[in-house]
Coordinates of C-alpha atoms in Angstrom, one line a residue:
M1 CA 11.1 10.9 -26.0
M2 CA 10.8 10.0 -22.3
D3 CA 13.9 8.2 -22.4
N4 CA 15.7 11.7 -23.7
L5 CA 14.0 13.3 -20.7
R6 CA 15.4 10.8 -18.2
T7 CA 18.9 10.9 -19.9
A8 CA 18.8 14.8 -19.6
A9 CA 17.6 14.6 -16.1
N10 CA 20.4 12.5 -14.9
S11 CA 23.0 14.6 -16.9
V12 CA 25.8 16.4 -14.6
V13 CA 25.1 19.6 -16.5
L14 CA 21.5 19.9 -15.6
K15 CA 22.2 19.0 -12.0
I16 CA 24.7 22.0 -11.8
I17 CA 22.2 24.2 -13.4
F18 CA 19.5 23.3 -11.2
G19 CA 21.8 23.5 -8.2
I20 CA 22.7 27.0 -9.0
I21 CA 19.0 28.0 -9.8
I22 CA 18.1 26.7 -6.1
V23 CA 21.0 28.4 -4.3
S24 CA 20.1 31.7 -5.9
F25 CA 16.7 31.4 -4.7
I26 CA 17.8 30.5 -1.4
L27 CA 20.4 33.5 -1.1
T28 CA 17.6 35.8 -2.5
G29 CA 15.3 34.7 0.2
V30 CA 17.7 34.9 2.8
S31 CA 18.9 38.4 1.9
G32 CA 15.2 39.7 1.8
Y33 CA 15.2 38.8 5.5
L34 CA 18.5 40.2 6.2
I35 CA 18.2 43.3 4.5
G36 CA 14.4 44.1 5.3
G37 CA 14.0 42.2 8.5
G38 CA 14.0 45.6 10.4
K39 CA 11.0 47.1 8.6
N40 CA 8.0 45.5 10.5
Y41 CA 5.5 48.3 9.8
A42 CA 3.2 49.1 6.7
A43 CA 3.9 52.8 6.8
K44 CA 5.6 55.7 8.8
V45 CA 3.5 58.7 9.4
N46 CA 5.2 61.9 11.1
G47 CA 7.7 59.5 12.6
Q48 CA 5.0 57.0 14.0
E49 CA 5.0 53.4 12.6
I50 CA 2.0 51.9 11.5
G51 CA 1.9 48.1 11.8
R52 CA 1.0 45.8 8.9
G53 CA -1.9 44.4 11.2
Q54 CA -3.0 47.6 12.1
F55 CA -3.2 48.9 8.5
E56 CA -5.1 45.6 7.4
N57 CA -7.6 45.9 10.1
A58 CA -8.2 49.6 9.2
V59 CA -8.6 48.3 5.7
A60 CA -11.0 45.8 6.4
S61 CA -13.0 48.2 8.6
E62 CA -13.4 50.7 6.0
R63 CA -14.5 48.2 3.5
N64 CA -17.1 46.8 5.9
R65 CA -18.3 50.3 6.6
M66 CA -18.5 51.1 2.9
Q67 CA -20.1 47.9 1.9
Q68 CA -22.9 48.5 4.8
Q69 CA -23.2 52.0 3.6
L70 CA -23.8 51.2 -0.2
G71 CA -25.1 47.8 0.0
D72 CA -25.5 46.1 -3.6
Q73 CA -23.7 49.1 -5.2
F74 CA -20.5 48.4 -3.4
S75 CA -20.3 45.1 -5.3
E76 CA -20.8 46.8 -8.5
L77 CA -18.3 49.5 -7.8
A78 CA -16.1 47.3 -6.5
G79 CA -16.2 45.0 -9.6
E80 CA -15.7 47.9 -11.9
R81 CA -12.7 48.9 -10.2
K82 CA -11.2 45.4 -10.2
L83 CA -11.9 45.4 -13.9
H84 CA -10.4 48.6 -14.4
E85 CA -7.4 47.7 -12.6
N86 CA -6.9 44.6 -14.6
H87 CA -7.5 46.2 -18.0
A88 CA -6.2 49.8 -17.6
P89 CA -2.8 51.1 -18.6
A90 CA -0.3 51.7 -15.7
G91 CA -1.3 54.8 -13.5
A92 CA -4.7 55.4 -15.1
E93 CA -7.4 56.1 -12.8
P94 CA -10.8 54.5 -12.9
P95 CA -13.6 57.0 -14.1
D96 CA -15.8 58.9 -11.5
R97 CA -19.4 58.3 -11.5

């Protein structure tokens, strides 16, 4: 069985297929930089750009504030929300308490 795998791995057809796959991944990655390279912000509100770092800092600050305010309940609520996100149908909202 291993001999069959070694033989198949050395075949020209398989090398061509892998080459096509690799080239397609490279071109997809490069096109992402070329096409989406100008968009360096997380959101744009009323013409004002909000950078990704600024957005991530705001989310972290809000999370810390909520964690301090709710204490142990925060972990429970965050766990429930994560459970709901993983098992709920697309677009469904978690139930309010």
